[in-house]
Coordinates of C-alpha atoms in Angstrom, one line a residue:
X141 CA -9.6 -134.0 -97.0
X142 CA -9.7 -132.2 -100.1
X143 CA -12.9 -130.5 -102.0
X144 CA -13.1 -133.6 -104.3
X145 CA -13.0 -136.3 -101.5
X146 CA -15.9 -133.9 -99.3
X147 CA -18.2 -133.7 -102.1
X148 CA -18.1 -137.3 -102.7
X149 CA -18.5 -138.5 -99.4
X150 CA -21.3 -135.8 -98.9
X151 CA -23.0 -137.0 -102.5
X152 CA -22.3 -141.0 -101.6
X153 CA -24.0 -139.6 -97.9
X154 CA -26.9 -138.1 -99.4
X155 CA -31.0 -138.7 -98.0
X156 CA -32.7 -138.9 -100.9
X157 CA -35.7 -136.5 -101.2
X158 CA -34.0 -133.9 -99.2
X159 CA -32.4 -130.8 -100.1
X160 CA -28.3 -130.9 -100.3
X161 CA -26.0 -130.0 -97.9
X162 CA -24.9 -126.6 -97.3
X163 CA -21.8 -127.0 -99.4
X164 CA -22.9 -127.5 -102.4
X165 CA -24.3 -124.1 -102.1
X166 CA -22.1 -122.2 -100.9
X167 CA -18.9 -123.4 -101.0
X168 CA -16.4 -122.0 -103.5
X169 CA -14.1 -124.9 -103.9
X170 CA -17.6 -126.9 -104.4
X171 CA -18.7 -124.9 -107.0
X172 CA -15.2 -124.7 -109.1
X173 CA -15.9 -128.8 -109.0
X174 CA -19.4 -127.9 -110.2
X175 CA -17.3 -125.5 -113.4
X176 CA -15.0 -128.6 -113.9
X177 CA -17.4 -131.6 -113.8
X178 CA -20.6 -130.2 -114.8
X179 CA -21.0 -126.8 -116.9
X180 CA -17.5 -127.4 -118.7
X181 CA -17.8 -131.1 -119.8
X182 CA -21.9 -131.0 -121.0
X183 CA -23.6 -129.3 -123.8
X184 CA -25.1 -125.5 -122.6
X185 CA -27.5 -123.8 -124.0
X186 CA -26.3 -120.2 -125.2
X187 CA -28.4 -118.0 -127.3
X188 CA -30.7 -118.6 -131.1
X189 CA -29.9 -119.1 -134.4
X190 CA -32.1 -116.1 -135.3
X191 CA -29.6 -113.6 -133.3
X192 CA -26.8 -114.2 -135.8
X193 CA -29.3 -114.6 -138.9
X194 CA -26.2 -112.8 -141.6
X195 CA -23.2 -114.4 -141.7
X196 CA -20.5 -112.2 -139.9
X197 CA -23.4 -111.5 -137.0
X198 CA -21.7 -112.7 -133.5
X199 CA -22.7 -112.9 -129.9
X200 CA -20.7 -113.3 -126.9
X201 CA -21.2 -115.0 -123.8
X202 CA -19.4 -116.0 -120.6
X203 CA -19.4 -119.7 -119.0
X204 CA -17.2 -120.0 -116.3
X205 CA -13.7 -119.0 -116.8
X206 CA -14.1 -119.2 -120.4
X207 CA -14.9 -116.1 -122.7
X208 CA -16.9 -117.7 -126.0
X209 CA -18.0 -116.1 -129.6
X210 CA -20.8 -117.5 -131.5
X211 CA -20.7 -116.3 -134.9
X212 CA -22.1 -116.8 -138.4
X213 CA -20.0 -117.9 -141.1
X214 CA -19.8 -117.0 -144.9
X215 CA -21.4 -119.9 -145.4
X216 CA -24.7 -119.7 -143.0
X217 CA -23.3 -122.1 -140.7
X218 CA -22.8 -121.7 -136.9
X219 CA -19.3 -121.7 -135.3
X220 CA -18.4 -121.3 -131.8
X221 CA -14.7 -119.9 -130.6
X222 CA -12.6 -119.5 -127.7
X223 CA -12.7 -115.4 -127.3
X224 CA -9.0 -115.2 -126.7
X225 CA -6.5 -114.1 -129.3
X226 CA -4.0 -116.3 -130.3
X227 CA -1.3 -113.7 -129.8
X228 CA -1.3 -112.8 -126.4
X229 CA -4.9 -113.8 -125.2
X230 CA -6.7 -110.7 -125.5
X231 CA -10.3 -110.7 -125.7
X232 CA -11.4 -110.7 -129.6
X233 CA -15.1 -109.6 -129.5
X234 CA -15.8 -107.5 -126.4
X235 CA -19.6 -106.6 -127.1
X236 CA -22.4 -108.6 -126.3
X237 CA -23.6 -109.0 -129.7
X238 CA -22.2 -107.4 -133.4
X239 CA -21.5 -107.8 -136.9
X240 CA -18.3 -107.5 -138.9
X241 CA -17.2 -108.8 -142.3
X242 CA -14.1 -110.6 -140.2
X243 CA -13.3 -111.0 -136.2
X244 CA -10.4 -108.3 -134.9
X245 CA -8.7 -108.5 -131.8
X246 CA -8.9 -104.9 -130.6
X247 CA -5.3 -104.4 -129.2
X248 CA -2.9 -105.4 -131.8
X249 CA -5.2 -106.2 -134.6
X250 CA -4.5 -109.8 -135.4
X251 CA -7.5 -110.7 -138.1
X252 CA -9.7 -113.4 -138.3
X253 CA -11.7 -115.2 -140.7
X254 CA -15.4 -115.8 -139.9
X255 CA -14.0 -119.8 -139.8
X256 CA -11.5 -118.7 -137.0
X257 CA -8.6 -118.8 -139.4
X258 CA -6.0 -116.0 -138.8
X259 CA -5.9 -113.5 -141.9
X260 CA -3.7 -111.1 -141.0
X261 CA -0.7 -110.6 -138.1
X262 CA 0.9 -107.2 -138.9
X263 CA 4.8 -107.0 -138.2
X264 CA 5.7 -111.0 -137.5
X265 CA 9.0 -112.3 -138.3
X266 CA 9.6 -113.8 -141.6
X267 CA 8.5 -117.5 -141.7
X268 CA 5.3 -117.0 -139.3
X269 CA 2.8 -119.4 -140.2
X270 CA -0.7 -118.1 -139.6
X271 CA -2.5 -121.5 -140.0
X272 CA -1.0 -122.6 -137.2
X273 CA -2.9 -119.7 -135.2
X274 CA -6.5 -119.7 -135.7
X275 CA -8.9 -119.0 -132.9
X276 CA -9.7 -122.7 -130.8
X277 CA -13.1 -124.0 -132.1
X278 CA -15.8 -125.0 -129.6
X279 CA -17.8 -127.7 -130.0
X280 CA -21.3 -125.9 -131.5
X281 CA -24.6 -127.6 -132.4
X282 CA -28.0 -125.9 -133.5
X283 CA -31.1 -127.7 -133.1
X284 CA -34.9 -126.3 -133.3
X285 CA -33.6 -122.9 -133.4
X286 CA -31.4 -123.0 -129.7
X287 CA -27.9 -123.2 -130.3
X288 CA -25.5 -125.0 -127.8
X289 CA -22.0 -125.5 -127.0
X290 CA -19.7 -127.8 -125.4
X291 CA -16.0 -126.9 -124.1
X292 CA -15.1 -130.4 -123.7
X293 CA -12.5 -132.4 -125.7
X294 CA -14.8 -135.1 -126.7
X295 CA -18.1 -133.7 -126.4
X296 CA -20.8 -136.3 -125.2
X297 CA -23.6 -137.4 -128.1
X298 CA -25.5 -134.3 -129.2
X299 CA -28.4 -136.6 -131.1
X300 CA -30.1 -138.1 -129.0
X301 CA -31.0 -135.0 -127.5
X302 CA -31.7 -133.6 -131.2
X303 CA -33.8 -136.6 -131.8
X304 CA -36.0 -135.5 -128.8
X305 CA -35.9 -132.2 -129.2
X306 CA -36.7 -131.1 -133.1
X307 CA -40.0 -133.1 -133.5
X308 CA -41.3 -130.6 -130.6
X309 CA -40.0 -127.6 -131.7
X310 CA -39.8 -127.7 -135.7
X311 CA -43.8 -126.6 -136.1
X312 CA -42.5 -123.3 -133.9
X313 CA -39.8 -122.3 -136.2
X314 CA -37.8 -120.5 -134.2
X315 CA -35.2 -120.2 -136.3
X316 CA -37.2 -117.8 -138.0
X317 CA -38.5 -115.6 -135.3
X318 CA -36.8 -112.7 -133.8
X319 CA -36.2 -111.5 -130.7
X320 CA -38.3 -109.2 -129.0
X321 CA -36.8 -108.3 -125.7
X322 CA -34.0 -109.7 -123.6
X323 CA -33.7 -109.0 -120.1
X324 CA -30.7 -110.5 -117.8
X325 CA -30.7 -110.2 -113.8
X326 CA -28.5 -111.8 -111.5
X327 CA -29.5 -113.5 -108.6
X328 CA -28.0 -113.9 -105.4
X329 CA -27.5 -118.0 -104.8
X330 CA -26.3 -121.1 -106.3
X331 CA -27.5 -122.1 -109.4
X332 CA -29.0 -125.4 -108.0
X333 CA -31.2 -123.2 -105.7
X334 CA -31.9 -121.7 -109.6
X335 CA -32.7 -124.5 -110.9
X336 CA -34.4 -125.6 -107.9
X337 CA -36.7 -123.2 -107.2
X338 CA -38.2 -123.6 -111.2
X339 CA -38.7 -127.1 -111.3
X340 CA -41.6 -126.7 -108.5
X341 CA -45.0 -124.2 -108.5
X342 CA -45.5 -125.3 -104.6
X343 CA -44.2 -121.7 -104.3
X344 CA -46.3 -120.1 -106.6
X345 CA -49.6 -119.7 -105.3
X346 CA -47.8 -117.4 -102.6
X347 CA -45.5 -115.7 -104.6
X348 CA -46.8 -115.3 -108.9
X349 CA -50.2 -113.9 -109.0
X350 CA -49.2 -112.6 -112.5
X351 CA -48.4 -116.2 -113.6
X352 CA -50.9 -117.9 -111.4
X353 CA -53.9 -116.4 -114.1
X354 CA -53.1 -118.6 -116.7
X355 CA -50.2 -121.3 -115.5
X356 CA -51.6 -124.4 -114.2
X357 CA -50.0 -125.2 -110.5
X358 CA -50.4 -128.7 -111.1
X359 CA -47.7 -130.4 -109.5
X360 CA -47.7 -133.0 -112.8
X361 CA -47.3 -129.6 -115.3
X362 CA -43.8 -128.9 -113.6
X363 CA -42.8 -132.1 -112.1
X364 CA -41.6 -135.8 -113.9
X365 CA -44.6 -137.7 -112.5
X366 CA -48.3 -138.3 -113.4
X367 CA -49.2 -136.5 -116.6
X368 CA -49.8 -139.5 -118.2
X369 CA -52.6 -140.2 -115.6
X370 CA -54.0 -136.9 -116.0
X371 CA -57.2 -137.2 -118.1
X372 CA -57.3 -133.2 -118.9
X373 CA -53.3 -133.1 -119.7
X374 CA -53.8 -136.9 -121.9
X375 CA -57.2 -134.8 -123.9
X376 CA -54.3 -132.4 -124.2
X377 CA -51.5 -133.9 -126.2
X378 CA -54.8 -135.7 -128.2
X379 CA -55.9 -132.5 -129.7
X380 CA -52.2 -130.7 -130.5
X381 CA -51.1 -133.9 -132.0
X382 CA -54.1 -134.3 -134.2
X383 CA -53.0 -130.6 -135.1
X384 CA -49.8 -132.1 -135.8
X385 CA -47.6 -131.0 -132.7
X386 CA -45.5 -133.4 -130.5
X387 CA -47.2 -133.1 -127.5
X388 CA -46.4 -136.1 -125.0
X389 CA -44.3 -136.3 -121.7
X390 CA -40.6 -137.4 -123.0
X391 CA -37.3 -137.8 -120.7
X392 CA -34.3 -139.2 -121.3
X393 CA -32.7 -142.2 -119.6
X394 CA -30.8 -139.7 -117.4
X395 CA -33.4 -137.4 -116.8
X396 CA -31.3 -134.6 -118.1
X397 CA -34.0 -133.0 -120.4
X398 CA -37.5 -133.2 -120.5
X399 CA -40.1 -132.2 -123.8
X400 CA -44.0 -131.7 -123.0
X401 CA -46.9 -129.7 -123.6
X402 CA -49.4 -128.3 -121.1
X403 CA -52.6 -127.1 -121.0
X404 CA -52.9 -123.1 -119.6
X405 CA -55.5 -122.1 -117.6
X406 CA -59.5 -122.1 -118.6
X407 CA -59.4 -120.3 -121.5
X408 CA -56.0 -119.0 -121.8
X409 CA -54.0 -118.9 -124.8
X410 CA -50.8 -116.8 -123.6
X411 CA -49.2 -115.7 -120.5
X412 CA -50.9 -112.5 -120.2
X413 CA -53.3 -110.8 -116.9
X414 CA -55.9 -111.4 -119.7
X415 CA -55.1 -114.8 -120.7
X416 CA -55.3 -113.4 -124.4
X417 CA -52.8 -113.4 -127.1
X418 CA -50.2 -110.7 -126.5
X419 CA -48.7 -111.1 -129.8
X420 CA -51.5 -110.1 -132.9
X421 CA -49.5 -112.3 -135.2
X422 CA -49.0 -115.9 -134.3
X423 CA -45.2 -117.3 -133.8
X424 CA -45.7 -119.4 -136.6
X425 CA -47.8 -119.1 -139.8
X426 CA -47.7 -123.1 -139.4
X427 CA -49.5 -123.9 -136.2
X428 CA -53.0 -122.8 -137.0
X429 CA -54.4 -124.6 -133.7
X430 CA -56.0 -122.5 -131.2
X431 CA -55.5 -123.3 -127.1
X432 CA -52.4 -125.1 -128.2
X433 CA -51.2 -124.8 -124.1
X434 CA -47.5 -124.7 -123.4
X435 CA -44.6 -126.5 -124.7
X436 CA -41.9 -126.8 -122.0
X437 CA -38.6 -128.1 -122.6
X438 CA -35.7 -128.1 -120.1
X439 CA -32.0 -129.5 -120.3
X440 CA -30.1 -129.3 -117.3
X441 CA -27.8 -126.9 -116.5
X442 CA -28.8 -124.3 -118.9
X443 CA -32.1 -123.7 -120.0
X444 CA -36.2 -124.1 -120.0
X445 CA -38.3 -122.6 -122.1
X446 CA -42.0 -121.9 -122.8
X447 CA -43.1 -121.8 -126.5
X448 CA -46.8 -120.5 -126.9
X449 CA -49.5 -120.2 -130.1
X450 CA -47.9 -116.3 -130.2
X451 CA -44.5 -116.3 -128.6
X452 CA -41.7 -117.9 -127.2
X453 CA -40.3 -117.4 -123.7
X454 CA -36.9 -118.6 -123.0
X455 CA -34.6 -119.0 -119.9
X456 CA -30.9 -119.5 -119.8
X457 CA -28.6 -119.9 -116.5
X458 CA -25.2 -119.3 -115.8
X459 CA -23.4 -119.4 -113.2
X460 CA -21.3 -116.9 -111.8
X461 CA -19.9 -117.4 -108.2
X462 CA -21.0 -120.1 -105.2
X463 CA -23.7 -117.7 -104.5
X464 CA -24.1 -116.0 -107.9
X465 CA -26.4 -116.8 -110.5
X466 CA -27.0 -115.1 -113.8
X467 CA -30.5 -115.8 -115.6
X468 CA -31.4 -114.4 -119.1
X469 CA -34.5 -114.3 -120.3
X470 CA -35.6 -114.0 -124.3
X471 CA -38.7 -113.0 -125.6
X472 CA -39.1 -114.3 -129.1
X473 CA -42.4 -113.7 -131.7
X474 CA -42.8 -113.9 -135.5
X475 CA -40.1 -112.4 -137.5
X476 CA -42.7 -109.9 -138.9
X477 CA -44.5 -108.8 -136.2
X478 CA -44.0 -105.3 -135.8
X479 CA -43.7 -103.5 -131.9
X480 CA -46.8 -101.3 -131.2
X481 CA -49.1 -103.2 -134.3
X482 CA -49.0 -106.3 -133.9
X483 CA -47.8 -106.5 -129.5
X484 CA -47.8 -104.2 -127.0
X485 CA -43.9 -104.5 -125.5
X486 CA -45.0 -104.0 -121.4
X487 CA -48.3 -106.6 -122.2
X488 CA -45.9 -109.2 -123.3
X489 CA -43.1 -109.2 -120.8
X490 CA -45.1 -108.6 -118.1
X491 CA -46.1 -111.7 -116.7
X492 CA -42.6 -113.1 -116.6
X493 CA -40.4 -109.8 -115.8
X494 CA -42.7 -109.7 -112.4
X495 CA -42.5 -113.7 -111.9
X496 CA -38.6 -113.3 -112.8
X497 CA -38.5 -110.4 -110.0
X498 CA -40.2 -112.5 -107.2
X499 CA -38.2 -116.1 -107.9
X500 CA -35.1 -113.5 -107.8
X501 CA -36.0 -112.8 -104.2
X502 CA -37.1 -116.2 -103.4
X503 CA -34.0 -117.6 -104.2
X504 CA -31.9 -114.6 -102.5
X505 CA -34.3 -115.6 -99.4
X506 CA -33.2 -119.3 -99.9
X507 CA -29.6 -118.8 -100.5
X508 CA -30.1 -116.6 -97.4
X509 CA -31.2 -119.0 -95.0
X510 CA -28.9 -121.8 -95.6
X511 CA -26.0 -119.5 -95.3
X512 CA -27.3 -120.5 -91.4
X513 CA -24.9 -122.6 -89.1
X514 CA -28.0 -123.9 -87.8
X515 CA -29.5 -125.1 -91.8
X516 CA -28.8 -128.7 -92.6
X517 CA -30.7 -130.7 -95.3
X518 CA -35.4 -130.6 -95.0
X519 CA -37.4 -132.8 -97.1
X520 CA -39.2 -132.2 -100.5
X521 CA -43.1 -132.3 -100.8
X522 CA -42.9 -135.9 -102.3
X523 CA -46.3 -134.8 -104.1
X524 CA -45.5 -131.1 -105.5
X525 CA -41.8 -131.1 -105.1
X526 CA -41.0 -134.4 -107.5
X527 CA -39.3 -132.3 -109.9
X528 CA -37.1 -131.0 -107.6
X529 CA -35.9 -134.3 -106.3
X530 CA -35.8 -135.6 -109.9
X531 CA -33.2 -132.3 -110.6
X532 CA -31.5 -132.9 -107.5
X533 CA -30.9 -136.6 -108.4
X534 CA -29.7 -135.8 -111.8
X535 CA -26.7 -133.6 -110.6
X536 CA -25.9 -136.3 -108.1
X537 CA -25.5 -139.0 -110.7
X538 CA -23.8 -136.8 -113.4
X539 CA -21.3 -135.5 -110.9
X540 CA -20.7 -138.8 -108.9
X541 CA -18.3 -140.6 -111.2
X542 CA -17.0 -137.5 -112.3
X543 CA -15.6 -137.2 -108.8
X544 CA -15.1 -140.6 -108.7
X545 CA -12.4 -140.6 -111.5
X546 CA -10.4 -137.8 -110.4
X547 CA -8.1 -135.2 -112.3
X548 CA -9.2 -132.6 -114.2
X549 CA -11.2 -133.3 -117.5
X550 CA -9.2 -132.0 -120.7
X551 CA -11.0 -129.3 -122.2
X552 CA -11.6 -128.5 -125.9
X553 CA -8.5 -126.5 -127.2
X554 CA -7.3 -127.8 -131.2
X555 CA -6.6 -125.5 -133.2

């Protein structure tokens, strides 16, 4: 029985509310089917619009196999390339991040247009038609400031997503802010055990005193369940949204992304030891409300995200191996607000530097332990693990017929 035929039998098999088998995370052949089905046919969060704010600005990043370039064009627009020259398949942009009036491969200088097209190829024959030769486009959409791409052929329906998504996060304008501080760490498991281990605070008493000041453990705050019951978190959304922020619990039909805001702790306004701001200058000269919470956003695989009254916090995930899990964390504030005036860099990174540090080591622990012959599949908290089942669920329906259909998906590569 082949990789394909075992995960389908073991995802057909499944108890709901419990934990997945140990292949899914920590088998390798399981986890190329996770490259093919999931992270290179959906749309992944990457980076912000405001880390390529000039046109010829670029970042890199890595999704699987595949080397990508997000980039600026002449025009202000985003575009998103395969990194691999069109000659023999060198890497084009090597750094993380840069700027250049054009993009050029570094070993034998084939040029490229900000749009991908190929400008220059030194020393081809006569007759060598350089339109034919542009860098392979990736599918690229910017929404609220968070730009995503998709490698597939025929990229599923950004909108409805964007329809969700910008009412929330327009007040913010993040495409405006800058950021503060990045921080990348890689963590030893799966990214399920990742994702897992965010979308519950059962943990967290035990394990984030930093966060626990001012992040409410509620199992409703994290989870898909109860908010709307919840007479503090309904009082909530009533006063942001008379302030004019989107403020209500929203999912999509699939349950692969999820908008809310959240209440913080007593009097807290931002996730500091203090509770108070950490940023002197508020994220955006447009939200004027004070105690405006939390707004949380997640879209499975790639990214959740905390937006506060004085800066943004956001997550993205990668994956690198079965057991290999890279997480990158962005601290963004107001455009203006100057380092050592207007924030103090250790106050605002704190909280989530230590609480990125301890899930690290929870997961490491995790991945640990079902390594075990003796592990097989425990049961979720049905009242403070509800989110986790809900993620859980959502990877077994979006990779179900996936498997189902066999082959391998086509992947976007037009020139």
């Amino acid at each position: 029985m082949d990789a394909r035929d075992r995960m389908l039998r073991l995802i057909r098999g499944r108890r709901d509310g419990f934990t997945l088998d140990q292949p899914f995370y920590t088998d390798p052949e399981f986890f190329k089917l996770d490259l093919e089905l999931v992270w290179y046919r959906d749309w992944l969060f990457v980076g912000h619009d405001c880390e390529i704010a000039r046109p010829g600005s670029y970042f890199t990043v890595q999704i699987g196999r595949y080397p990508v370039v997000v980039v600026r064009d002449r025009d202000g627009g985003i575009r998103a390339f395969h990194n691999s020259c069109r000659h023999r398949g060198s890497r084009v942009c090597a750094a993380h991040r840069g700027t250049a009036a054009r993009l050029v491969c570094p070993y034998h200088q084939w040029t490229y247009d900000l749009d991908g097209s190929l400008l220059f190829a030194r020393q081809m024959a006569d007759g060598f038609d350089k339109s034919q030769y542009g860098l392979k486009p990736v599918a690229c959409e910017s929404v609220g400031g968070y730009i995503f791409v998709c490698l597939a052929d025929q990229p599923a329906d950004f909108a409805p997503f964007r329809a969700l998504m910008e009412p929330y996060f327009a007040p913010h304008r993040l495409t405006e802010a800058k950021i503060a501080f990045e921080s990348t760490i890689v963590e030893k498991g799966n990214w399920k055990l990742v994702w897992e281990n965010n979308r519950e605070c059962y943990h967290c008493a035990g394990n984030h005193p930093e966060l626990c000041k001012t992040f409410p453990e509620a199992p409703n705050v994290t989870g898909v369940n109860g908010a709307d019951s919840d007479p503090e978190m309904v009082a909530h959304w009533t006063r942001c949204e008379a302030a004019g922020l989107p403020s209500r619990f929203r999912i999509d039909a699939a349950g692969q992304y999820r908008a809310t805001r959240a209440p913080l702790l007593r009097d807290a306004v931002s996730y500091t030891l203090s509770g108070r701001p950490a940023v002197k200058r508020r994220l955006s000269d447009a939200v004027t409300a004070d105690r405006i919470g939390a707004l949380m956003l997640y879209h499975y695989p790639t990214t959740w995200n905390h937006i506060l009254g004085d800066h943004a916090v956001t997550f993205r995930v990668l994956p690198i191996s079965a057991t290999e899990t890279q997480v990158t964390t962005k601290w963004l504030v107001h455009k203006d607000a100057v380092e050592g005036v207007d924030y103090d860099l250790a106050e605002l990174t704190h909280v989530w530097t230590e609480t990125n540090d301890q899930d690290r080591r929870i997961v490491e622990e995790n991945a640990f332990g079902i390594d075990s012959p003796a592990y097989e599949p425990g049961p979720y908290s049905e009242l403070h693990e509800g989110g986790v089942s809900q993620f859980v669920d959502w990877y077994a329906r979006f990779i179900e017929p996936r498997l189902a259909e066999g082959g391998t998906p086509r992947l976007r590569v037009a020139s």
